[in-house]
C-alpha cells in the first residue's frame, strides 16, 4: 500500500509560531515572548524568537520528554519548569509574563497561530492540487483550524477530518453536543493531544471539520511503527494518529467517505525519545 | 546549525533499479530478475519488478538486518539466502540465474543502474539550482557515478565528494593509487559500504569525483543520532556517513573546500532495525 501510492513531503512546521511572532509590533515584541507548551509549538516559538532576535520563555511541564526540552534549548528558548497540570502551566506562564513583560503566544487559541498553520494547506495544495481529503490531529484545534480554513478557501469541496485519541475525545463529544465539552481527565499515549478546544478554535472546528475519527492507543503505536519501518521517520504518538485514523475501520468502512481517493495525512511532531519508541514497540 | 539552513527533500530512491528493470527488453525480462544485495537495491529491485509484473529473486546474506529482509518481502521479492561473503552471494545468484533464466541486475556495475541513480541529481538541482557541492556515500560506486555524471552535465562546477568509512577505505586508496584497490577484509558499522569499485564505476569515480572523505565509525553513529533527534528520520550507518563527512575536520578545515556554501548531502538508506539503532546509541 505504501509502496506505490505514498508521497512524502517535508513542510516546515514553524508556520504558526513564525507568523505569530513576526506579526507582533515592535513594542509588543520588545520584551520577548512566553508560551506554555512542551511540543512543536515550544520549539517553533524558540526558533521564531531567535530569528527575530528576542528572548523566548517556554513553560514546560516537568514530565515532558527529554527530547522536547532539548529541542527548545537547541533553538535558544529559556526553559521554565511547571507541574504537569494545565493550571500550573498557565499560572507559571502568567508569572513570567508579569515579571518580564513578555508577550503571551498561546499555543492554539490565537488568530496568528491559526493563520500561520494554514500555510501547511497552501504548501500541500500547491504541490498536490488533487488532494480531496486532509486528516489532521486535533487537540486545542489550532492546527486543524488553520488547515481547514486555508484548504477550504482554495477548494471548498476538500474534506477535513480530525483524528483524536479515545482517551481524550473531547472534540468528538463537542461536535456531538454542539458546544465545547471538556473532560475531567485524559488518558492517552498521545501527550500532545490532551488540550481542549478554545473559544476561537471551536467555531472553526464546528463549521469546517467534516468528521472526527476516534483512535485507540494501540493503533497509534502501530502507526508509529509503520512510520518508522516503512517511511523511516520518527513520528510521536500525537503525530502518527492521522495514519492510524486512515487505517481504521471507522474511516475505511464509512460509506460517506468512500470517495476519498487522494488523502493527505499530516504527521506533525517527531518529539519521541528513541528509547521510549523502542519500549513502546515491545510492550 | 540545522535549525536555519537545512532543507530536507524526499527523493524516491528506486531510480536505479526502476530504470534498469524497465529498460530491459521483454525477452530479457520474461523470466524475472535476480540480484545480490541486502539493502536499498534489493528492495528497489523487488518493487520495480512488481511494478513490471515479473518475479524478483533476491540473494541476501544470512546476517542481514531483519528490516532489510522484510523490505524485500513487503515489495514482493523472493528471498534466497547466501553466506555473508561476496563469493557466496555471487555464486548463489549465478545458480538462480541458471535455474530460472532470470536476468542479473548488478547492484552497481551496470549502466542502467548508474543512469537511473542520476535522477537524484536531476530532482535535486531542479529544486535547488544553487547547490555547489554534493556529498555521496561510496561503496561499489553506482550511486556516486550516476549523481556525478548527471550533476556535472547540468553544472560542471558542482563539486562531488565521496564519503567512505575508515574500515572500508578502498575508494580513497584507489584514487591515490590511480587504479582499483580492493581490501582483504573490511570492518565498519556501515554494512552497505563494503563493496569495491567495479570496472564500469571506477573510471567515472576517478574522473568525476573531486575528493574522498574518510569517516570514523564513531562519527557515523553520532550522525545517525543527529538524523534521528533533529531531522527525525531513521538513517542507516551507510546513509548517515555523508552528514558525518560534512561535520568532519577533513571537510571543514580543507582550504580547497572553503567555498562550499550550498551543500547537499545524500542520506541514502533507512534500513536500520530500531533496536539496533537504540543499542548503537548506548554503546
CSV table of N, CA, C and O in Angstrom, one decimal, chain B residues 80-183:
chain,number,residue,atom,x,y,z
B,80,UNK,N,16.3,-15.4,-1.2
B,80,UNK,CA,17.1,-16.6,-1.3
B,80,UNK,C,18.4,-16.3,-0.5
B,80,UNK,O,19.1,-15.3,-0.7
B,81,UNK,N,18.7,-17.2,0.5
B,81,UNK,CA,19.7,-17.0,1.4
B,81,UNK,C,21.1,-17.3,0.9
B,81,UNK,O,21.3,-18.3,0.1
B,82,UNK,N,22.1,-16.6,1.3
B,82,UNK,CA,23.5,-16.9,1.0
B,82,UNK,C,24.3,-16.7,2.3
B,82,UNK,O,23.8,-16.2,3.3
B,83,UNK,N,25.6,-17.1,2.2
B,83,UNK,CA,26.5,-16.7,3.3
B,83,UNK,C,26.9,-15.2,3.1
B,83,UNK,O,26.5,-14.6,2.1
B,84,UNK,N,27.6,-14.7,4.1
B,84,UNK,CA,27.9,-13.3,4.1
B,84,UNK,C,29.0,-12.9,3.0
B,84,UNK,O,29.0,-11.7,2.6
B,85,UNK,N,29.8,-13.8,2.6
B,85,UNK,CA,30.9,-13.4,1.7
B,85,UNK,C,30.4,-13.0,0.3
B,85,UNK,O,29.3,-13.5,-0.2
B,86,UNK,N,31.1,-12.2,-0.4
B,86,UNK,CA,30.7,-11.7,-1.7
B,86,UNK,C,30.8,-12.9,-2.7
B,86,UNK,O,29.9,-13.1,-3.5
B,87,UNK,N,31.7,-13.9,-2.4
B,87,UNK,CA,31.8,-15.1,-3.3
B,87,UNK,C,30.5,-15.9,-3.2
B,87,UNK,O,29.9,-16.3,-4.2
B,88,UNK,N,30.0,-16.1,-2.0
B,88,UNK,CA,28.8,-16.9,-1.8
B,88,UNK,C,27.6,-16.2,-2.4
B,88,UNK,O,26.8,-16.8,-3.1
B,89,UNK,N,27.5,-14.9,-2.2
B,89,UNK,CA,26.4,-14.1,-2.8
B,89,UNK,C,26.4,-14.2,-4.3
B,89,UNK,O,25.4,-14.5,-4.9
B,90,UNK,N,27.6,-14.1,-4.9
B,90,UNK,CA,27.7,-14.1,-6.4
B,90,UNK,C,27.4,-15.5,-6.9
B,90,UNK,O,26.7,-15.6,-7.9
B,91,UNK,N,27.9,-16.5,-6.2
B,91,UNK,CA,27.7,-17.8,-6.8
B,91,UNK,C,26.3,-18.3,-6.6
B,91,UNK,O,25.7,-18.9,-7.5
B,92,UNK,N,25.6,-17.9,-5.6
B,92,UNK,CA,24.2,-18.3,-5.4
B,92,UNK,C,23.4,-17.5,-6.4
B,92,UNK,O,22.5,-18.1,-7.0
B,93,UNK,N,23.7,-16.3,-6.6
B,93,UNK,CA,23.0,-15.5,-7.7
B,93,UNK,C,23.1,-16.2,-9.0
B,93,UNK,O,22.2,-16.3,-9.8
B,94,UNK,N,24.3,-16.7,-9.3
B,94,UNK,CA,24.6,-17.3,-10.5
B,94,UNK,C,23.8,-18.6,-10.7
B,94,UNK,O,23.2,-18.9,-11.8
B,95,UNK,N,23.6,-19.4,-9.6
B,95,UNK,CA,22.8,-20.6,-9.6
B,95,UNK,C,21.3,-20.2,-10.0
B,95,UNK,O,20.7,-20.9,-10.8
B,96,UNK,N,20.9,-19.2,-9.3
B,96,UNK,CA,19.5,-18.8,-9.5
B,96,UNK,C,19.3,-18.4,-11.0
B,96,UNK,O,18.3,-18.8,-11.6
B,97,UNK,N,20.2,-17.7,-11.5
B,97,UNK,CA,20.2,-17.2,-12.9
B,97,UNK,C,20.1,-18.4,-13.8
B,97,UNK,O,19.3,-18.4,-14.8
B,98,UNK,N,21.0,-19.5,-13.5
B,98,UNK,CA,21.0,-20.7,-14.4
B,98,UNK,C,19.6,-21.4,-14.3
B,98,UNK,O,19.1,-21.9,-15.3
B,99,UNK,N,19.1,-21.5,-13.1
B,99,UNK,CA,17.9,-22.3,-12.9
B,99,UNK,C,16.6,-21.6,-13.4
B,99,UNK,O,15.7,-22.3,-13.9
B,100,UNK,N,16.6,-20.3,-13.2
B,100,UNK,CA,15.3,-19.6,-13.6
B,100,UNK,C,15.4,-18.9,-14.9
B,100,UNK,O,14.3,-18.6,-15.5
B,101,UNK,N,16.5,-18.6,-15.4
B,101,UNK,CA,16.6,-17.8,-16.6
B,101,UNK,C,16.4,-16.3,-16.4
B,101,UNK,O,16.1,-15.6,-17.3
B,102,UNK,N,16.4,-16.0,-15.1
B,102,UNK,CA,16.2,-14.6,-14.7
B,102,UNK,C,17.4,-13.7,-15.2
B,102,UNK,O,18.5,-14.2,-15.4
B,103,UNK,N,17.2,-12.4,-15.3
B,103,UNK,CA,18.2,-11.5,-15.8
B,103,UNK,C,18.9,-10.9,-14.6
B,103,UNK,O,18.3,-10.5,-13.6
B,104,UNK,N,20.3,-10.9,-14.6
B,104,UNK,CA,21.0,-10.4,-13.5
B,104,UNK,C,21.1,-8.9,-13.5
B,104,UNK,O,21.6,-8.3,-14.5
B,105,UNK,N,20.6,-8.2,-12.5
B,105,UNK,CA,20.7,-6.8,-12.3
B,105,UNK,C,21.8,-6.5,-11.2
B,105,UNK,O,21.5,-6.6,-10.1
B,106,UNK,N,23.0,-6.2,-11.7
B,106,UNK,CA,24.1,-6.0,-10.7
B,106,UNK,C,23.7,-4.7,-9.9
B,106,UNK,O,23.2,-3.7,-10.4
B,107,UNK,N,24.1,-4.8,-8.6
B,107,UNK,CA,23.7,-3.6,-7.8
B,107,UNK,C,24.4,-2.3,-8.1
B,107,UNK,O,23.9,-1.2,-7.7
B,108,UNK,N,25.5,-2.3,-8.8
B,108,UNK,CA,26.2,-1.0,-9.1
B,108,UNK,C,26.9,-1.0,-10.4
B,108,UNK,O,27.0,0.0,-11.1
B,109,UNK,N,27.5,-2.1,-10.8
B,109,UNK,CA,28.3,-2.1,-12.0
B,109,UNK,C,27.5,-2.3,-13.3
B,109,UNK,O,27.6,-3.3,-14.0
B,110,UNK,N,26.6,-1.4,-13.5
B,110,UNK,CA,25.6,-1.6,-14.6
B,110,UNK,C,25.2,-0.2,-15.1
B,110,UNK,O,24.8,0.7,-14.3
B,111,UNK,N,25.3,0.1,-16.4
B,111,UNK,CA,25.0,1.4,-16.9
B,111,UNK,C,23.6,1.8,-16.6
B,111,UNK,O,23.3,3.0,-16.4
B,112,UNK,N,22.6,0.9,-16.6
B,112,UNK,CA,21.2,1.3,-16.4
B,112,UNK,C,21.0,1.7,-14.9
B,112,UNK,O,20.3,2.7,-14.7
B,113,UNK,N,21.7,1.0,-14.0
B,113,UNK,CA,21.6,1.4,-12.6
B,113,UNK,C,22.3,2.8,-12.4
B,113,UNK,O,21.7,3.7,-11.8
B,114,UNK,N,23.4,3.0,-13.0
B,114,UNK,CA,24.1,4.3,-12.8
B,114,UNK,C,23.3,5.4,-13.4
B,114,UNK,O,23.1,6.5,-12.7
B,115,UNK,N,22.7,5.3,-14.6
B,115,UNK,CA,22.0,6.4,-15.2
B,115,UNK,C,20.7,6.6,-14.4
B,115,UNK,O,20.3,7.7,-14.2
B,116,UNK,N,20.1,5.5,-13.9
B,116,UNK,CA,18.9,5.7,-13.0
B,116,UNK,C,19.2,6.5,-11.8
B,116,UNK,O,18.4,7.3,-11.3
B,117,UNK,N,20.4,6.2,-11.2
B,117,UNK,CA,20.7,7.0,-10.0
B,117,UNK,C,20.9,8.5,-10.3
B,117,UNK,O,20.8,9.3,-9.4
B,118,UNK,N,21.3,8.8,-11.5
B,118,UNK,CA,21.4,10.2,-11.9
B,118,UNK,C,20.2,11.0,-11.7
B,118,UNK,O,20.3,12.2,-11.6
B,119,UNK,N,19.0,10.3,-11.7
B,119,UNK,CA,17.8,11.1,-11.5
B,119,UNK,C,17.8,11.9,-10.2
B,119,UNK,O,17.1,12.9,-10.0
B,120,UNK,N,18.6,11.4,-9.2
B,120,UNK,CA,18.7,12.1,-7.9
B,120,UNK,C,19.2,13.5,-8.2
B,120,UNK,O,18.7,14.5,-7.6
B,121,UNK,N,20.2,13.6,-9.0
B,121,UNK,CA,20.8,15.0,-9.3
B,121,UNK,C,19.8,15.8,-10.0
B,121,UNK,O,19.7,17.0,-9.8
B,122,UNK,N,19.0,15.2,-10.9
B,122,UNK,CA,18.1,16.0,-11.7
B,122,UNK,C,17.0,16.6,-10.7
B,122,UNK,O,16.7,17.8,-10.8
B,123,UNK,N,16.5,15.7,-9.8
B,123,UNK,CA,15.5,16.2,-8.9
B,123,UNK,C,16.0,17.3,-8.0
B,123,UNK,O,15.4,18.3,-7.7
B,124,UNK,N,17.3,17.0,-7.5
B,124,UNK,CA,17.9,17.9,-6.6
B,124,UNK,C,18.1,19.3,-7.2
B,124,UNK,O,17.8,20.3,-6.6
B,125,UNK,N,18.7,19.3,-8.4
B,125,UNK,CA,19.1,20.6,-9.0
B,125,UNK,C,17.9,21.3,-9.6
B,125,UNK,O,17.9,22.5,-9.7
B,126,UNK,N,16.8,20.6,-9.9
B,126,UNK,CA,15.6,21.2,-10.3
B,126,UNK,C,15.0,22.1,-9.2
B,126,UNK,O,14.6,23.2,-9.4
B,127,UNK,N,15.1,21.5,-8.0
B,127,UNK,CA,14.5,22.2,-6.9
B,127,UNK,C,15.5,23.2,-6.2
B,127,UNK,O,15.0,24.2,-5.7
B,128,UNK,N,16.8,22.9,-6.2
B,128,UNK,CA,17.7,23.8,-5.5
B,128,UNK,C,18.9,24.0,-6.5
B,128,UNK,O,20.0,23.4,-6.3
B,129,UNK,N,18.7,24.9,-7.5
B,129,UNK,CA,19.8,25.0,-8.5
B,129,UNK,C,21.1,25.6,-8.0
B,129,UNK,O,22.2,25.4,-8.6
B,130,UNK,N,21.1,26.3,-6.8
B,130,UNK,CA,22.3,26.9,-6.3
B,130,UNK,C,23.2,25.9,-5.6
B,130,UNK,O,24.3,26.3,-5.1
B,131,UNK,N,22.9,24.6,-5.6
B,131,UNK,CA,23.8,23.7,-4.9
B,131,UNK,C,25.2,23.7,-5.6
B,131,UNK,O,25.3,23.7,-6.8
B,132,UNK,N,26.2,23.8,-4.7
B,132,UNK,CA,27.6,23.8,-5.3
B,132,UNK,C,28.4,22.6,-4.9
B,132,UNK,O,29.5,22.3,-5.5
B,133,UNK,N,27.9,21.8,-4.0
B,133,UNK,CA,28.6,20.6,-3.5
B,133,UNK,C,27.6,19.5,-3.2
B,133,UNK,O,26.6,19.7,-2.6
B,134,UNK,N,27.9,18.3,-3.7
B,134,UNK,CA,27.1,17.1,-3.3
B,134,UNK,C,27.9,16.1,-2.6
B,134,UNK,O,29.0,15.7,-3.2
B,135,UNK,N,27.5,15.6,-1.4
B,135,UNK,CA,28.3,14.6,-0.7
B,135,UNK,C,27.5,13.3,-0.9
B,135,UNK,O,26.3,13.2,-0.5
B,136,UNK,N,28.2,12.2,-1.3
B,136,UNK,CA,27.5,11.0,-1.6
B,136,UNK,C,28.3,9.8,-1.0
B,136,UNK,O,29.5,9.8,-1.1
B,137,UNK,N,27.6,8.9,-0.3
B,137,UNK,CA,28.3,7.7,0.2
B,137,UNK,C,28.9,6.9,-1.0
B,137,UNK,O,28.3,6.9,-2.1
B,138,UNK,N,30.0,6.3,-0.8
B,138,UNK,CA,30.6,5.5,-1.9
B,138,UNK,C,30.8,4.1,-1.4
B,138,UNK,O,31.3,3.8,-0.3
B,139,UNK,N,30.5,3.1,-2.3
B,139,UNK,CA,30.7,1.7,-2.0
B,139,UNK,C,31.2,1.1,-3.3
B,139,UNK,O,32.3,1.2,-3.7
B,140,UNK,N,30.3,0.5,-4.1
B,140,UNK,CA,30.6,0.0,-5.4
B,140,UNK,C,30.7,1.1,-6.4
B,140,UNK,O,31.3,0.9,-7.5
B,141,UNK,N,30.1,2.3,-6.1
B,141,UNK,CA,30.3,3.4,-6.9
B,141,UNK,C,29.1,3.7,-7.8
B,141,UNK,O,29.2,4.7,-8.6
B,142,UNK,N,28.1,2.9,-7.8
B,142,UNK,CA,26.9,3.2,-8.7
B,142,UNK,C,26.2,4.5,-8.4
B,142,UNK,O,26.0,5.3,-9.3
B,143,UNK,N,25.9,4.7,-7.2
B,143,UNK,CA,25.2,5.9,-6.8
B,143,UNK,C,26.0,7.1,-7.1
B,143,UNK,O,25.5,8.1,-7.8
B,144,UNK,N,27.2,7.2,-6.7
B,144,UNK,CA,28.0,8.4,-6.9
B,144,UNK,C,28.3,8.6,-8.4
B,144,UNK,O,28.4,9.8,-8.8
B,145,UNK,N,28.5,7.5,-9.1
B,145,UNK,CA,28.7,7.7,-10.6
B,145,UNK,C,27.5,8.4,-11.2
B,145,UNK,O,27.7,9.3,-12.0
B,146,UNK,N,26.3,7.9,-10.9
B,146,UNK,CA,25.1,8.5,-11.5
B,146,UNK,C,24.9,9.9,-11.1
B,146,UNK,O,24.6,10.8,-11.9
B,147,UNK,N,25.1,10.2,-9.8
B,147,UNK,CA,24.9,11.5,-9.3
B,147,UNK,C,25.9,12.5,-9.9
B,147,UNK,O,25.6,13.6,-10.3
B,148,UNK,N,27.2,12.0,-10.0
B,148,UNK,CA,28.3,12.9,-10.5
B,148,UNK,C,28.0,13.2,-12.0
B,148,UNK,O,28.1,14.3,-12.5
B,149,UNK,N,27.7,12.2,-12.8
B,149,UNK,CA,27.5,12.4,-14.2
B,149,UNK,C,26.4,13.3,-14.5
B,149,UNK,O,26.5,14.3,-15.3
B,150,UNK,N,25.3,13.1,-13.8
B,150,UNK,CA,24.1,14.0,-14.1
B,150,UNK,C,24.3,15.4,-13.6
B,150,UNK,O,24.1,16.4,-14.3
B,151,UNK,N,24.9,15.5,-12.4
B,151,UNK,CA,25.1,16.9,-11.8
B,151,UNK,C,26.1,17.7,-12.7
B,151,UNK,O,25.9,18.8,-13.0
B,152,UNK,N,27.2,17.0,-13.1
B,152,UNK,CA,28.2,17.8,-13.8
B,152,UNK,C,27.8,18.0,-15.3
B,152,UNK,O,28.3,18.9,-15.9
B,153,UNK,N,26.8,17.2,-15.7
B,153,UNK,CA,26.3,17.6,-17.1
B,153,UNK,C,25.5,18.8,-17.0
B,153,UNK,O,25.4,19.6,-17.9
B,154,UNK,N,24.8,19.1,-15.9
B,154,UNK,CA,24.0,20.3,-15.7
B,154,UNK,C,24.9,21.5,-15.3
B,154,UNK,O,24.7,22.5,-15.8
B,155,UNK,N,25.8,21.2,-14.4
B,155,UNK,CA,26.7,22.3,-14.0
B,155,UNK,C,28.1,21.7,-13.7
B,155,UNK,O,28.3,21.2,-12.6
B,156,UNK,N,29.0,21.9,-14.6
B,156,UNK,CA,30.3,21.2,-14.5
B,156,UNK,C,31.1,21.7,-13.2
B,156,UNK,O,32.0,21.0,-12.8
B,157,UNK,N,30.7,22.8,-12.7
B,157,UNK,CA,31.4,23.3,-11.5
B,157,UNK,C,31.0,22.7,-10.2
B,157,UNK,O,31.6,22.9,-9.2
B,158,UNK,N,29.9,21.9,-10.2
B,158,UNK,CA,29.5,21.3,-9.0
B,158,UNK,C,30.6,20.3,-8.5
B,158,UNK,O,31.2,19.6,-9.3
B,159,UNK,N,30.8,20.4,-7.2
B,159,UNK,CA,31.9,19.6,-6.6
B,159,UNK,C,31.2,18.3,-6.0
B,159,UNK,O,30.2,18.4,-5.3
B,160,UNK,N,31.7,17.1,-6.4
B,160,UNK,CA,31.2,15.9,-5.9
B,160,UNK,C,32.2,15.2,-5.0
B,160,UNK,O,33.3,14.9,-5.4
B,161,UNK,N,31.8,15.0,-3.7
B,161,UNK,CA,32.7,14.4,-2.7
B,161,UNK,C,32.1,13.1,-2.3
B,161,UNK,O,30.9,13.0,-2.0
B,162,UNK,N,33.0,12.1,-2.1
B,162,UNK,CA,32.6,10.8,-1.7
B,162,UNK,C,32.8,10.7,-0.2
B,162,UNK,O,33.8,11.2,0.3
B,163,UNK,N,31.9,10.0,0.5
B,163,UNK,CA,32.1,9.7,2.0
B,163,UNK,C,32.3,8.2,2.1
B,163,UNK,O,31.5,7.4,1.6
B,164,UNK,N,33.3,7.8,2.9
B,164,UNK,CA,33.7,6.4,2.9
B,164,UNK,C,34.2,6.1,4.4
B,164,UNK,O,34.9,6.9,5.0
B,165,UNK,N,33.8,4.9,4.9
B,165,UNK,CA,34.2,4.6,6.2
B,165,UNK,C,35.7,4.2,6.3
B,165,UNK,O,36.2,3.6,5.3
B,166,UNK,N,36.4,4.5,7.4
B,166,UNK,CA,37.8,4.2,7.5
B,166,UNK,C,38.0,2.7,7.3
B,166,UNK,O,39.0,2.3,6.7
B,167,UNK,N,37.1,1.8,7.8
B,167,UNK,CA,37.3,0.4,7.7
B,167,UNK,C,37.0,-0.2,6.4
B,167,UNK,O,37.0,-1.5,6.3
B,168,UNK,N,36.7,0.6,5.4
B,168,UNK,CA,36.4,0.1,4.0
B,168,UNK,C,36.8,1.1,3.1
B,168,UNK,O,36.1,1.6,2.2
B,169,UNK,N,38.1,1.6,3.2
B,169,UNK,CA,38.5,2.8,2.5
B,169,UNK,C,39.2,2.5,1.2
B,169,UNK,O,40.2,3.2,0.8
B,170,UNK,N,38.6,1.6,0.5
B,170,UNK,CA,39.2,1.2,-0.8
B,170,UNK,C,39.1,2.3,-1.9
B,170,UNK,O,39.9,2.4,-2.8
B,171,UNK,N,38.0,3.1,-1.8
B,171,UNK,CA,37.9,4.2,-2.8
B,171,UNK,C,39.0,5.2,-2.7
B,171,UNK,O,39.6,5.7,-3.6
B,172,UNK,N,39.3,5.6,-1.4
B,172,UNK,CA,40.4,6.6,-1.1
B,172,UNK,C,41.7,6.0,-1.6
B,172,UNK,O,42.5,6.7,-2.3
B,173,UNK,N,41.9,4.7,-1.3
B,173,UNK,CA,43.2,4.1,-1.7
B,173,UNK,C,43.2,4.0,-3.3
B,173,UNK,O,44.3,4.2,-3.9
B,174,UNK,N,42.1,3.7,-3.9
B,174,UNK,CA,42.1,3.6,-5.3
B,174,UNK,C,42.4,4.9,-6.0
B,174,UNK,O,43.2,5.0,-7.0
B,175,UNK,N,41.8,6.0,-5.4
B,175,UNK,CA,42.1,7.3,-6.0
B,175,UNK,C,43.6,7.7,-5.9
B,175,UNK,O,44.2,8.2,-6.8
B,176,UNK,N,44.2,7.3,-4.7
B,176,UNK,CA,45.6,7.6,-4.5
B,176,UNK,C,46.5,6.8,-5.4
B,176,UNK,O,47.5,7.3,-5.9
B,177,UNK,N,46.1,5.5,-5.7
B,177,UNK,CA,46.9,4.6,-6.5
B,177,UNK,C,46.6,4.8,-8.0
B,177,UNK,O,47.5,4.3,-8.8
B,178,UNK,N,45.5,5.4,-8.3
B,178,UNK,CA,45.2,5.5,-9.8
B,178,UNK,C,44.7,4.3,-10.4
B,178,UNK,O,44.6,4.1,-11.6
B,179,UNK,N,44.3,3.3,-9.6
B,179,UNK,CA,43.7,2.1,-10.1
B,179,UNK,C,42.9,1.4,-9.0
B,179,UNK,O,43.0,1.8,-7.8
B,180,UNK,N,42.0,0.5,-9.4
B,180,UNK,CA,41.1,-0.1,-8.4
B,180,UNK,C,41.9,-0.9,-7.3
B,180,UNK,O,42.7,-1.7,-7.7
B,181,UNK,N,41.7,-0.5,-6.1
B,181,UNK,CA,42.3,-1.2,-5.0
B,181,UNK,C,41.2,-2.0,-4.2
B,181,UNK,O,40.2,-1.4,-3.9
B,182,UNK,N,41.5,-3.2,-3.9
B,182,UNK,CA,40.5,-3.9,-3.1
B,182,UNK,C,41.2,-4.3,-1.7
B,182,UNK,O,42.4,-4.2,-1.6
B,183,UNK,N,40.4,-4.6,-0.8
B,183,UNK,CA,40.9,-4.9,0.6
B,183,UNK,C,40.7,-6.4,0.9
B,183,UNK,O,39.7,-6.9,0.5
